[in-house]
Amino acid sequence: MGSRSLTPPTSTLTWAQLRDLRCAELEGAADGWGKASNRADAGRDRIEKQLLNGLRETQRGAAADAAVGRLRQLGQNLQYVYTECGLVRTALNSLAHEMRAQQRALRDALDDAEALRFTVHADGSVTYPEAGEGLIDGKPLPGGTASVTAAPGLLPPSGLVAPNPNAAKAQDIADRVTKAVRTAAEIDWRFAGILRDLKAEEGLKVPDRTWTDAAGDAAAVRDAAHGYLKSGIPLDASPAARKEWWAGLTDEQREEYLAVYPDQIGNLDGIPALVRDTANRDNLQLLIGKLEGQDDADAETKLAGLREIDRQLKEGRQPPMYLLGIGDEGNGRAIVSYGNPDTARNVSAYVPGLNTSLDEDFARNDLKRARDTAKGANKYDHSSAAIVWLGYDAPQSVDGLHSLDVMRDERAVTGGGAFSRFMDGISATNENEDRHLTAIGHSYGSRTVGAATQQRGGIPGVDDIILVGSPGVGVDRAEDLGVGKGHVFVGAAENDVVTKLPSKGQSVAGAVGWAAAGPTGAYLMGEIADQGDDDLWFGRDPASEAFGARRFPVDEGPRLVGGSGVSIDAHSQYFDPQRDAMSADSIALIAAGRADKVKIEDSR
């Protein structure tokens, strides 16, 4: 991107040129850029969904690998073309929109002048005829010419204005004409700079720095198109209303929103999954470009996560991936579905917990948990999709003053509200009348799911709830979660220390232990303080008989202290079909709507 002066130059635009400007031609040019953008998008889609998959399935060897690499580069190029051409399109349409507004203002002023039989000159001054009566001789007062004032809208001092009643009217018209022309000139200067900057570097290899420029381009066009597009996005509406809004747009309007506001459309609950995926794949590249231009540890961490998600998206994994949310706010946001949640009858959404953030570990391990769940569920019902939802700031064990947030409810309550809205969106866009939705909470994520159930109306559409590795959910009975206690399922490994954290009644011992050694220390100190208690940090133990949920069998997991030292791996293997096949299979059965096939064991 280039740089330009922030002060518009003196304009040579005349009111006659503004009057005769053909905004329809600008819109015609915009349509041409839109077609180019759509062709690039179609080409990219064909590469990613047909050519690459075909090569991977049928070819092996160095030549095939080289072909895959070239196709990926071409797809990257086409994605950049799609993005930039879409921005040019919206910039031209925004220019036409703003210019039309000034043409209307000018036309109204000229019409008023014609009705009063005033003459508007090329320089914007207005001549008016004689009118009124002199106070002394009673003769009509002479006409004159109202010149352009330095600041339109301000009349000269009243003592210098002739008492001819036409004088003030003429001055008002002159000022309105001048204001319209000056505003149009500023608009023209502003958009000329924006369009000049929408230029790719020669060669179009699309390195990271190109996406850094593209992120700046998108921000500039977004700012310029504020009045043209953004006011229409129903940010405060319900997911159902947003779905209706999107359905009511023309194809052209949808394309422009996707080009200019991929971050908002892609993260808007109630927008169809295919649309969110398209927007977020574009926004993913813009975020990579934005963070590439920053030099700090937080940006590096998020970049690693974004790049790993990008790599997996381009691999064409099965079940197919849908990027339903992405963002760099807070600790980062990412929502990935394996399978289309709009067409699948069974949809599960997994909420991760402690230490989860947008980083490489999340992109590898938390995404794998959702993928394993989707693959397992599809064995029982092929119409199944599984989501990992990082739509909140999960507590971090090493996070400065916030390190003890895992011991408090605030992040769970905030996250629970966001998760409830997300599931409301899934309910709104799912096409099945007999859909089956499952909420899964792991670790602190189970507390977040618990908080979501306490929202007004509970978690919209959810039929079953699964809690694994839970330190408590904020309520003491399964029936308080709003789906009926027969639809609440719990997995708690014998050696999972998080499922045995001390209650708040043991807070002194637990807090001392946490400060010393995290959840391991809290568990040990809590057991010493009160052995055998079935209260956890966030309420009744979900695996206890008193809580009343259905407990499915899980592997006991590695011991806290073994031959290899201290380990809390028992807390992280519930979803893994290799490390804990019993638990992974139970989760898959419930997510597939086959909970009747789940083996139930005694509570603690």
Coordinates of C-alpha atoms in Angstrom, one line a residue:
M1 CA 0.0 0.0 0.0
G2 CA 1.2 3.5 -0.7
S3 CA 0.9 6.6 1.4
R4 CA -0.9 9.8 0.7
S5 CA -1.5 13.2 2.1
L6 CA -4.2 13.4 4.7
T7 CA -5.3 16.8 3.4
P8 CA -7.4 16.9 0.2
P9 CA -6.1 19.1 -2.5
T10 CA -7.9 22.2 -3.8
S11 CA -10.7 20.9 -6.0
T12 CA -11.4 21.9 -9.6
L13 CA -14.8 20.1 -9.6
T14 CA -17.7 22.2 -10.7
W15 CA -21.3 21.9 -9.9
A16 CA -22.1 21.1 -13.5
Q17 CA -19.7 18.2 -13.4
L18 CA -21.2 16.9 -10.3
R19 CA -24.7 17.3 -11.7
D20 CA -23.7 15.3 -14.9
L21 CA -21.8 12.6 -13.1
R22 CA -23.0 9.2 -14.2
C23 CA -23.0 7.1 -11.1
A24 CA -24.5 4.2 -13.0
E25 CA -21.2 3.9 -14.8
L26 CA -19.4 3.5 -11.5
E27 CA -21.8 0.8 -10.5
G28 CA -21.3 -0.9 -13.9
A29 CA -17.6 -1.0 -13.3
A30 CA -18.2 -2.3 -9.8
D31 CA -20.3 -5.2 -11.3
G32 CA -17.3 -6.0 -13.5
W33 CA -15.0 -6.2 -10.6
G34 CA -17.6 -8.3 -8.8
K35 CA -17.7 -10.8 -11.6
A36 CA -13.9 -11.0 -11.6
S37 CA -14.0 -11.6 -7.8
N38 CA -16.6 -14.4 -8.2
R39 CA -14.6 -16.1 -10.9
A40 CA -11.5 -16.1 -8.7
D41 CA -13.6 -17.6 -5.9
A42 CA -15.0 -20.3 -8.1
G43 CA -11.5 -21.1 -9.3
R44 CA -10.2 -21.3 -5.8
D45 CA -13.1 -23.5 -4.7
R46 CA -12.6 -25.9 -7.6
I47 CA -8.9 -26.2 -6.8
E48 CA -9.5 -26.9 -3.1
K49 CA -12.5 -29.2 -3.4
Q50 CA -11.9 -31.0 -6.6
L51 CA -8.3 -30.9 -8.0
L52 CA -6.4 -31.1 -4.8
N53 CA -8.6 -33.9 -3.4
G54 CA -8.3 -35.8 -6.7
L55 CA -4.6 -35.5 -6.7
R56 CA -4.3 -36.7 -3.1
E57 CA -6.5 -39.7 -3.7
T58 CA -5.0 -40.9 -7.0
Q59 CA -1.3 -39.8 -7.1
R60 CA 1.8 -40.4 -5.1
G61 CA 5.4 -39.3 -5.3
A62 CA 7.5 -36.2 -5.8
A63 CA 5.7 -35.1 -9.0
A64 CA 2.3 -35.3 -7.3
D65 CA 3.7 -33.4 -4.2
A66 CA 5.0 -30.6 -6.5
A67 CA 1.7 -30.4 -8.3
V68 CA -0.1 -30.1 -5.0
G69 CA 2.2 -27.3 -4.0
R70 CA 1.6 -25.4 -7.2
L71 CA -2.1 -25.8 -7.0
R72 CA -2.1 -24.5 -3.4
Q73 CA -0.1 -21.5 -4.6
L74 CA -2.6 -20.9 -7.4
G75 CA -5.5 -21.2 -4.9
Q76 CA -3.7 -18.7 -2.6
N77 CA -3.3 -16.3 -5.5
L78 CA -7.0 -16.7 -6.5
Q79 CA -8.1 -16.1 -2.9
Y80 CA -6.1 -12.8 -2.9
V81 CA -7.7 -11.9 -6.3
Y82 CA -11.1 -12.6 -4.8
T83 CA -10.5 -10.5 -1.8
E84 CA -9.0 -7.5 -3.6
C85 CA -11.5 -7.5 -6.5
G86 CA -14.3 -7.6 -4.0
L87 CA -12.8 -4.6 -2.2
V88 CA -12.6 -2.7 -5.5
R89 CA -16.2 -3.5 -6.2
T90 CA -17.4 -2.2 -2.8
A91 CA -15.2 0.8 -3.0
L92 CA -16.8 1.8 -6.4
N93 CA -20.3 1.1 -5.2
S94 CA -19.6 3.2 -2.0
L95 CA -18.2 6.0 -4.2
A96 CA -21.4 6.0 -6.3
H97 CA -23.6 5.8 -3.2
E98 CA -21.9 8.9 -1.6
M99 CA -21.8 10.8 -4.9
R100 CA -25.5 10.3 -5.4
A101 CA -26.2 11.8 -2.0
Q102 CA -24.3 15.0 -3.1
Q103 CA -26.1 15.0 -6.4
R104 CA -29.4 15.0 -4.6
A105 CA -28.3 17.8 -2.4
L106 CA -27.2 19.8 -5.5
R107 CA -30.3 19.0 -7.4
D108 CA -32.5 20.2 -4.6
A109 CA -30.6 23.5 -4.5
L110 CA -30.8 24.0 -8.3
D111 CA -34.6 23.2 -8.2
D112 CA -35.1 25.8 -5.5
A113 CA -33.2 28.3 -7.6
E114 CA -35.2 27.6 -10.7
A115 CA -38.5 27.9 -8.8
L116 CA -37.5 31.3 -7.5
R117 CA -36.1 32.3 -11.0
F118 CA -32.6 32.7 -9.6
T119 CA -29.5 32.2 -11.8
V120 CA -26.8 29.9 -10.6
H121 CA -23.4 30.8 -12.1
A122 CA -20.5 28.4 -12.9
D123 CA -18.6 29.5 -9.8
G124 CA -21.7 28.7 -7.5
S125 CA -22.7 32.3 -7.0
V126 CA -26.5 33.0 -7.3
T127 CA -28.1 36.1 -8.8
Y128 CA -31.5 37.1 -7.5
P129 CA -34.1 39.7 -8.9
E130 CA -35.5 42.8 -7.3
A131 CA -38.2 42.3 -4.7
G132 CA -39.9 43.9 -1.7
E133 CA -40.3 47.6 -1.1
G134 CA -38.0 50.3 0.1
L135 CA -38.8 51.9 3.4
I136 CA -38.5 55.4 2.0
D137 CA -39.7 55.4 -1.6
G138 CA -41.6 52.2 -1.6
K139 CA -39.9 51.1 -4.8
P140 CA -38.8 47.4 -5.3
L141 CA -35.4 46.7 -3.8
P142 CA -32.7 46.0 -6.3
G143 CA -31.5 42.4 -7.0
G144 CA -27.9 41.2 -6.6
T145 CA -25.6 38.3 -6.4
A146 CA -24.9 36.1 -3.4
S147 CA -21.3 34.9 -3.5
V148 CA -19.9 31.8 -2.0
T149 CA -19.0 32.1 1.7
A150 CA -15.8 30.7 3.2
A151 CA -17.8 28.2 5.2
P152 CA -21.1 27.1 3.6
G153 CA -24.0 27.5 5.9
L154 CA -22.8 30.8 7.5
L155 CA -24.4 34.0 6.3
P156 CA -22.5 37.3 6.2
P157 CA -23.2 39.7 9.1
S158 CA -26.8 40.9 8.9
G159 CA -25.7 44.5 8.7
L160 CA -24.0 43.9 5.3
V161 CA -27.0 42.1 3.8
A162 CA -29.5 44.0 1.6
P163 CA -33.0 43.9 2.9
N164 CA -34.2 42.3 -0.3
P165 CA -36.0 39.2 0.9
N166 CA -34.4 37.2 -2.0
A167 CA -30.9 37.8 -0.7
A168 CA -31.0 35.3 2.2
K169 CA -32.6 32.7 0.0
A170 CA -30.0 33.2 -2.7
Q171 CA -27.2 33.0 -0.1
D172 CA -28.7 29.7 1.2
I173 CA -28.8 28.2 -2.3
A174 CA -25.2 29.3 -3.0
D175 CA -24.0 27.7 0.2
R176 CA -25.8 24.5 -0.5
V177 CA -24.4 24.3 -4.0
T178 CA -20.9 24.9 -2.7
K179 CA -21.2 22.4 0.1
A180 CA -22.3 19.7 -2.2
V181 CA -19.4 20.4 -4.6
R182 CA -16.8 20.5 -1.9
T183 CA -18.1 17.4 -0.2
A184 CA -18.1 15.5 -3.5
A185 CA -14.5 16.7 -4.2
E186 CA -13.4 15.3 -0.8
I187 CA -15.2 12.0 -1.5
D188 CA -13.5 11.8 -4.9
W189 CA -10.1 12.4 -3.4
R190 CA -10.6 9.9 -0.6
F191 CA -11.8 7.1 -2.8
A192 CA -9.1 7.8 -5.4
G193 CA -6.5 7.1 -2.7
I194 CA -8.3 3.9 -1.6
L195 CA -8.5 2.6 -5.2
R196 CA -4.9 3.6 -5.9
D197 CA -3.8 1.5 -2.9
L198 CA -5.7 -1.6 -4.1
K199 CA -2.8 -2.7 -6.2
A200 CA -1.0 -6.1 -5.9
E201 CA 2.8 -6.3 -6.0
E202 CA 4.2 -7.4 -9.3
G203 CA 4.4 -11.2 -9.7
L204 CA 1.5 -11.9 -7.4
K205 CA 3.2 -14.5 -5.3
V206 CA 1.1 -13.6 -2.3
P207 CA 3.6 -13.8 0.6
D208 CA 2.6 -12.9 4.1
R209 CA 3.4 -9.2 3.6
T210 CA 0.9 -9.1 0.8
W211 CA -1.9 -10.3 3.2
T212 CA -0.6 -7.6 5.6
D213 CA -1.3 -5.0 2.9
A214 CA -4.7 -6.7 2.1
A215 CA -5.7 -6.4 5.8
G216 CA -5.0 -2.6 5.5
D217 CA -6.9 -2.5 2.3
A218 CA -9.9 -4.1 3.9
A219 CA -9.8 -1.7 6.8
A220 CA -9.7 1.3 4.5
V221 CA -12.6 0.1 2.4
R222 CA -14.6 -0.9 5.5
D223 CA -14.1 2.6 6.9
A224 CA -15.2 4.2 3.6
A225 CA -18.2 1.9 3.1
H226 CA -19.5 2.5 6.6
G227 CA -22.6 4.4 5.5
Y228 CA -23.1 2.2 2.5
L229 CA -23.1 -1.3 4.1
K230 CA -22.5 -1.6 7.8
S231 CA -25.6 0.1 9.1
G232 CA -27.5 -2.9 7.7
I233 CA -25.8 -5.6 9.7
P234 CA -28.2 -6.7 12.5
L235 CA -25.6 -7.1 15.2
D236 CA -28.2 -6.8 18.0
A237 CA -30.8 -9.0 16.5
S238 CA -31.6 -12.6 17.4
P239 CA -30.0 -15.4 15.4
A240 CA -33.3 -16.2 13.8
A241 CA -33.7 -12.5 12.7
R242 CA -30.1 -12.5 11.3
K243 CA -30.9 -15.6 9.3
E244 CA -34.0 -13.9 7.9
W245 CA -31.9 -10.7 7.1
W246 CA -29.3 -12.7 5.2
A247 CA -32.0 -14.6 3.3
G248 CA -33.6 -11.3 2.2
L249 CA -30.4 -9.8 0.7
T250 CA -29.7 -10.0 -3.0
D251 CA -26.7 -12.0 -4.2
E252 CA -24.8 -8.8 -4.9
Q253 CA -25.4 -7.5 -1.4
R254 CA -24.2 -10.7 0.1
E255 CA -21.1 -10.7 -2.0
E256 CA -20.3 -7.2 -0.8
Y257 CA -20.8 -7.9 2.9
L258 CA -18.5 -11.0 2.5
A259 CA -15.8 -8.9 0.8
V260 CA -15.8 -6.0 3.2
Y261 CA -17.0 -7.5 6.5
P262 CA -15.8 -11.1 6.5
D263 CA -15.0 -10.8 10.2
Q264 CA -18.5 -9.8 11.2
I265 CA -20.4 -12.0 8.8
G266 CA -18.2 -15.0 9.6
N267 CA -18.7 -14.7 13.4
L268 CA -22.4 -13.8 13.3
D269 CA -24.7 -16.4 14.9
G270 CA -27.6 -17.2 12.7
I271 CA -25.7 -16.9 9.4
P272 CA -25.6 -20.2 7.5
A273 CA -22.5 -22.4 8.0
L274 CA -21.4 -22.3 4.4
V275 CA -21.5 -18.5 4.4
R276 CA -19.6 -18.3 7.7
D277 CA -17.0 -20.7 6.4
T278 CA -16.5 -18.7 3.3
A279 CA -16.2 -15.4 5.2
N280 CA -13.9 -16.9 7.9
R281 CA -11.5 -18.5 5.4
D282 CA -11.0 -15.0 3.9
N283 CA -10.8 -13.4 7.3
L284 CA -8.2 -16.0 8.4
Q285 CA -5.8 -14.8 5.7
L286 CA -6.5 -11.2 6.7
L287 CA -5.8 -12.0 10.4
I288 CA -2.5 -13.7 9.4
G289 CA -1.6 -10.6 7.5
K290 CA -2.5 -8.3 10.3
L291 CA -0.6 -10.3 13.0
E292 CA 2.4 -10.8 10.7
G293 CA 2.8 -7.0 10.8
Q294 CA 3.1 -7.1 14.6
D295 CA 6.2 -8.0 16.6
D296 CA 5.1 -9.4 20.0
A297 CA 4.8 -12.8 21.7
D298 CA 1.0 -12.7 21.7
A299 CA 0.9 -12.2 17.9
E300 CA 3.4 -15.0 17.4
T301 CA 1.4 -17.4 19.5
K302 CA -1.8 -16.6 17.7
L303 CA -0.1 -16.8 14.3
A304 CA 1.1 -20.3 15.0
G305 CA -2.5 -21.3 15.8
L306 CA -3.9 -19.6 12.7
R307 CA -1.4 -21.1 10.4
E308 CA -2.0 -24.6 11.7
I309 CA -5.8 -24.1 11.2
D310 CA -5.1 -22.8 7.7
R311 CA -2.9 -25.8 7.0
Q312 CA -5.6 -28.3 8.0
L313 CA -8.3 -26.4 6.0
K314 CA -6.2 -26.7 2.9
E315 CA -5.5 -30.4 3.4
G316 CA -9.2 -31.2 2.7
R317 CA -9.6 -33.5 5.7
Q318 CA -12.6 -35.7 6.3
P319 CA -15.1 -35.1 7.7
P320 CA -14.9 -31.7 5.9
M321 CA -14.0 -28.7 8.1
Y322 CA -16.1 -25.6 8.4
L323 CA -14.6 -22.5 10.0
L324 CA -17.5 -21.0 11.9
G325 CA -15.6 -18.4 13.8
I326 CA -12.1 -16.9 14.0
G327 CA -10.7 -13.8 15.7
D328 CA -7.7 -12.4 17.6
E329 CA -9.6 -10.7 20.4
G330 CA -8.6 -11.7 24.0
N331 CA -6.9 -15.0 24.0
G332 CA -8.2 -15.6 20.5
R333 CA -11.3 -17.1 19.0
A334 CA -11.8 -20.2 16.8
I335 CA -14.9 -22.3 16.1
V336 CA -14.4 -25.3 13.8
S337 CA -17.0 -27.9 12.8
Y338 CA -16.3 -31.3 11.3
G339 CA -19.3 -31.8 9.1
N340 CA -21.9 -29.2 8.1
P341 CA -23.9 -28.3 11.2
D342 CA -26.7 -27.0 9.1
T343 CA -27.4 -30.2 7.2
A344 CA -26.4 -32.8 9.9
R345 CA -29.2 -34.1 12.1
N346 CA -26.9 -34.6 15.0
V347 CA -24.6 -31.7 16.1
S348 CA -22.4 -31.6 19.1
A349 CA -20.4 -28.6 20.4
Y350 CA -17.4 -29.1 22.7
V351 CA -16.3 -26.3 25.0
P352 CA -12.6 -26.6 26.1
G353 CA -11.4 -25.3 29.5
L354 CA -8.2 -24.3 31.4
N355 CA -5.2 -23.1 29.3
T356 CA -7.1 -23.2 26.0
S357 CA -6.2 -20.3 23.7
L358 CA -5.7 -19.7 20.0
D359 CA -2.3 -21.4 19.7
E360 CA -0.7 -24.3 18.0
D361 CA -1.7 -26.7 20.8
F362 CA -5.3 -25.8 20.4
A363 CA -5.2 -26.1 16.6
R364 CA -3.7 -29.6 16.9
N365 CA -5.2 -31.2 20.0
D366 CA -8.6 -29.5 20.6
L367 CA -9.5 -29.7 16.9
K368 CA -8.6 -33.4 17.0
R369 CA -11.0 -34.0 19.9
A370 CA -13.9 -32.6 17.8
R371 CA -12.7 -34.5 14.7
D372 CA -12.5 -37.8 16.7
T373 CA -16.0 -37.1 18.0
A374 CA -17.3 -36.5 14.5
K375 CA -15.7 -39.7 13.2
G376 CA -17.0 -41.7 16.1
A377 CA -20.6 -40.3 15.8
N378 CA -20.7 -40.9 12.0
K379 CA -20.1 -44.6 12.7
Y380 CA -23.6 -44.6 14.4
D381 CA -25.3 -42.0 12.3
H382 CA -23.7 -40.6 9.1
S383 CA -25.7 -37.4 9.6
S384 CA -23.5 -36.1 12.4
A385 CA -21.2 -33.0 12.9
A386 CA -19.0 -32.1 15.8
I387 CA -17.8 -28.6 16.8
V388 CA -15.0 -27.3 18.9
W389 CA -16.1 -23.9 20.3
L390 CA -13.4 -21.5 21.6
G391 CA -15.7 -18.5 21.8
Y392 CA -14.5 -17.1 25.1
D393 CA -11.4 -16.4 27.2
A394 CA -10.7 -19.6 29.0
P395 CA -8.6 -19.2 32.2
Q396 CA -4.9 -19.6 31.8
S397 CA -2.8 -21.1 34.6
V398 CA 0.0 -18.6 33.9
D399 CA -1.7 -15.3 33.1
G400 CA -0.3 -12.7 35.5
L401 CA -2.9 -11.3 37.8
H402 CA -5.5 -13.5 36.1
S403 CA -3.9 -16.8 36.9
L404 CA -6.5 -17.6 39.5
D405 CA -9.4 -16.9 37.2
V406 CA -9.9 -20.7 36.9
M407 CA -11.0 -20.6 40.6
R408 CA -13.7 -18.0 39.8
D409 CA -17.0 -18.0 37.9
E410 CA -16.7 -14.8 35.8
R411 CA -15.2 -16.2 32.7
A412 CA -17.6 -19.2 32.7
V413 CA -20.6 -16.9 33.1
T414 CA -19.4 -14.6 30.3
G415 CA -18.5 -17.6 28.1
G416 CA -21.8 -19.3 28.9
G417 CA -23.8 -16.4 27.5
A418 CA -21.8 -16.5 24.3
F419 CA -22.1 -20.3 24.0
S420 CA -25.9 -20.1 24.5
R421 CA -26.1 -17.5 21.7
F422 CA -24.0 -19.7 19.5
M423 CA -26.2 -22.7 20.0
D424 CA -29.2 -20.5 19.3
G425 CA -27.6 -19.8 16.0
I426 CA -27.0 -23.5 15.3
S427 CA -30.7 -24.2 16.1
A428 CA -31.8 -21.4 13.8
T429 CA -29.8 -22.5 10.8
N430 CA -30.1 -26.3 11.1
E431 CA -32.4 -27.6 8.4
N432 CA -33.7 -30.7 10.2
E433 CA -37.0 -30.7 12.0
D434 CA -35.8 -33.6 14.2
R435 CA -32.4 -32.3 14.9
H436 CA -30.4 -33.5 18.0
L437 CA -28.0 -31.1 19.7
T438 CA -25.4 -32.0 22.3
A439 CA -23.4 -29.7 24.5
I440 CA -20.0 -31.0 25.7
G441 CA -18.0 -29.4 28.5
H442 CA -14.5 -30.4 29.4
S443 CA -12.6 -29.2 32.5
Y444 CA -13.5 -25.5 33.1
G445 CA -15.5 -25.7 29.9
S446 CA -18.0 -27.8 31.8
R447 CA -18.5 -24.9 34.2
T448 CA -19.0 -22.7 31.1
V449 CA -21.7 -25.1 29.8
G450 CA -23.3 -25.1 33.3
A451 CA -23.4 -21.3 33.2
A452 CA -25.0 -21.5 29.7
T453 CA -27.8 -23.6 31.0
Q454 CA -28.7 -20.9 33.5
Q455 CA -29.3 -18.4 30.8
R456 CA -33.0 -17.5 30.2
G457 CA -34.4 -20.5 28.3
G458 CA -31.3 -22.6 28.9
I459 CA -29.1 -23.6 26.0
P460 CA -31.4 -23.3 22.9
G461 CA -32.1 -26.6 21.2
V462 CA -29.8 -28.7 23.3
D463 CA -31.1 -32.2 24.1
D464 CA -28.1 -33.8 25.8
I465 CA -25.2 -32.6 28.0
I466 CA -21.9 -34.3 28.4
L467 CA -19.5 -33.3 31.2
V468 CA -16.0 -34.7 31.3
G469 CA -13.1 -33.9 33.6
S470 CA -15.4 -31.5 35.5
P471 CA -14.6 -29.4 38.6
G472 CA -18.3 -28.8 39.0
V473 CA -20.8 -27.0 36.9
G474 CA -22.3 -24.4 39.2
V475 CA -25.4 -26.4 40.1
D476 CA -25.9 -29.3 42.6
R477 CA -28.4 -31.4 40.7
A478 CA -28.5 -32.7 37.1
E479 CA -32.1 -31.7 36.7
D480 CA -31.0 -28.0 37.2
L481 CA -29.3 -28.1 33.8
G482 CA -32.6 -27.9 32.0
V483 CA -32.5 -31.1 29.8
G484 CA -33.7 -33.6 32.4
K485 CA -31.3 -35.6 34.5
G486 CA -31.6 -38.6 32.2
H487 CA -30.0 -36.5 29.5
V488 CA -26.9 -35.4 31.5
F489 CA -23.9 -37.7 31.1
V490 CA -20.7 -37.6 33.0
G491 CA -17.2 -39.0 32.5
A492 CA -14.7 -38.8 35.4
A493 CA -11.4 -40.7 35.3
E494 CA -10.3 -42.2 38.6
N495 CA -6.9 -40.5 38.3
D496 CA -8.2 -37.2 37.0
V497 CA -7.2 -34.7 39.7
V498 CA -9.6 -32.0 38.3
T499 CA -12.6 -34.1 39.1
K500 CA -11.5 -34.2 42.7
L501 CA -10.6 -30.6 43.3
P502 CA -11.5 -29.3 46.8
S503 CA -14.8 -27.5 47.4
K504 CA -14.8 -23.8 48.2
G505 CA -15.3 -24.9 51.8
Q506 CA -11.8 -26.2 51.6
S507 CA -10.7 -23.0 49.9
V508 CA -7.7 -22.2 52.1
A509 CA -6.1 -25.6 51.6
G510 CA -7.1 -25.7 48.0
A511 CA -5.8 -22.2 47.2
V512 CA -2.5 -22.9 48.9
G513 CA -2.2 -26.0 46.9
W514 CA -3.2 -24.3 43.6
A515 CA -0.7 -21.5 44.1
A516 CA 2.0 -24.1 44.8
A517 CA 1.4 -26.6 42.0
G518 CA -1.8 -25.8 40.1
P519 CA -4.7 -28.4 40.0
T520 CA -2.4 -31.1 41.3
G521 CA -1.5 -29.2 44.4
A522 CA -5.1 -28.1 44.9
Y523 CA -6.2 -31.8 44.7
L524 CA -3.6 -33.0 47.2
M525 CA -4.3 -30.3 49.8
G526 CA -8.0 -30.6 49.4
E527 CA -8.0 -34.4 50.0
I528 CA -5.9 -33.8 53.1
A529 CA -8.4 -31.2 54.3
D530 CA -11.5 -33.2 53.7
Q531 CA -11.2 -36.8 52.4
G532 CA -14.1 -38.3 50.6
D533 CA -16.2 -35.1 50.2
D534 CA -18.4 -35.1 47.1
D535 CA -18.4 -31.3 46.7
L536 CA -16.0 -29.8 44.1
W537 CA -14.9 -26.3 43.6
F538 CA -17.9 -25.3 41.5
G539 CA -20.6 -27.3 43.4
R540 CA -21.6 -30.9 43.7
D541 CA -19.4 -33.5 41.9
P542 CA -21.2 -34.3 38.7
A543 CA -20.1 -37.9 39.0
S544 CA -21.6 -38.3 42.5
E545 CA -24.8 -40.1 43.2
A546 CA -26.2 -36.9 44.8
F547 CA -25.8 -35.0 41.6
G548 CA -28.0 -37.5 39.7
A549 CA -26.4 -37.7 36.3
R550 CA -25.7 -40.8 34.2
R551 CA -22.0 -41.8 34.5
F552 CA -20.4 -43.7 31.6
P553 CA -17.2 -45.8 32.1
V554 CA -13.9 -44.3 31.3
D555 CA -10.3 -45.5 31.6
E556 CA -8.8 -44.6 34.9
G557 CA -5.9 -42.9 33.2
P558 CA -2.3 -42.6 34.3
R559 CA -1.7 -42.2 38.1
L560 CA -1.0 -38.8 39.4
V561 CA 2.4 -40.0 40.6
G562 CA 4.0 -42.8 38.7
G563 CA 7.3 -44.1 37.4
S564 CA 7.6 -41.1 35.1
G565 CA 6.9 -38.5 37.8
V566 CA 3.8 -36.4 38.2
S567 CA 1.2 -36.6 35.5
I568 CA -2.3 -35.1 34.9
D569 CA -2.7 -36.9 31.6
A570 CA -5.8 -38.6 32.9
H571 CA -7.5 -35.2 32.5
S572 CA -7.0 -35.0 28.8
Q573 CA -7.7 -38.3 27.2
Y574 CA -11.6 -38.6 27.3
F575 CA -12.0 -37.9 23.6
D576 CA -9.1 -40.1 22.4
P577 CA -10.2 -43.4 20.8
Q578 CA -6.6 -44.8 21.2
R579 CA -6.0 -43.7 24.8
D580 CA -9.6 -44.1 26.2
A581 CA -11.8 -46.0 23.7
M582 CA -14.6 -46.5 26.3
S583 CA -15.0 -42.8 26.9
A584 CA -14.6 -41.7 23.2
D585 CA -17.2 -44.3 22.1
S586 CA -19.7 -43.2 24.8
I587 CA -19.3 -39.5 23.7
A588 CA -19.8 -40.5 20.1
L589 CA -22.9 -42.5 20.9
I590 CA -24.5 -39.7 22.8
A591 CA -23.5 -37.1 20.1
A592 CA -25.1 -39.4 17.5
G593 CA -28.4 -39.5 19.3
R594 CA -27.8 -43.1 20.5
A595 CA -27.6 -42.5 24.2
D596 CA -29.7 -45.6 24.8
K597 CA -26.7 -47.7 23.8
V598 CA -24.4 -46.1 26.3
K599 CA -23.2 -48.4 29.2
I600 CA -23.9 -46.7 32.5
E601 CA -21.8 -47.4 35.7
D602 CA -22.4 -46.6 39.3
S603 CA -21.8 -43.0 40.5
R604 CA -19.1 -42.2 43.0

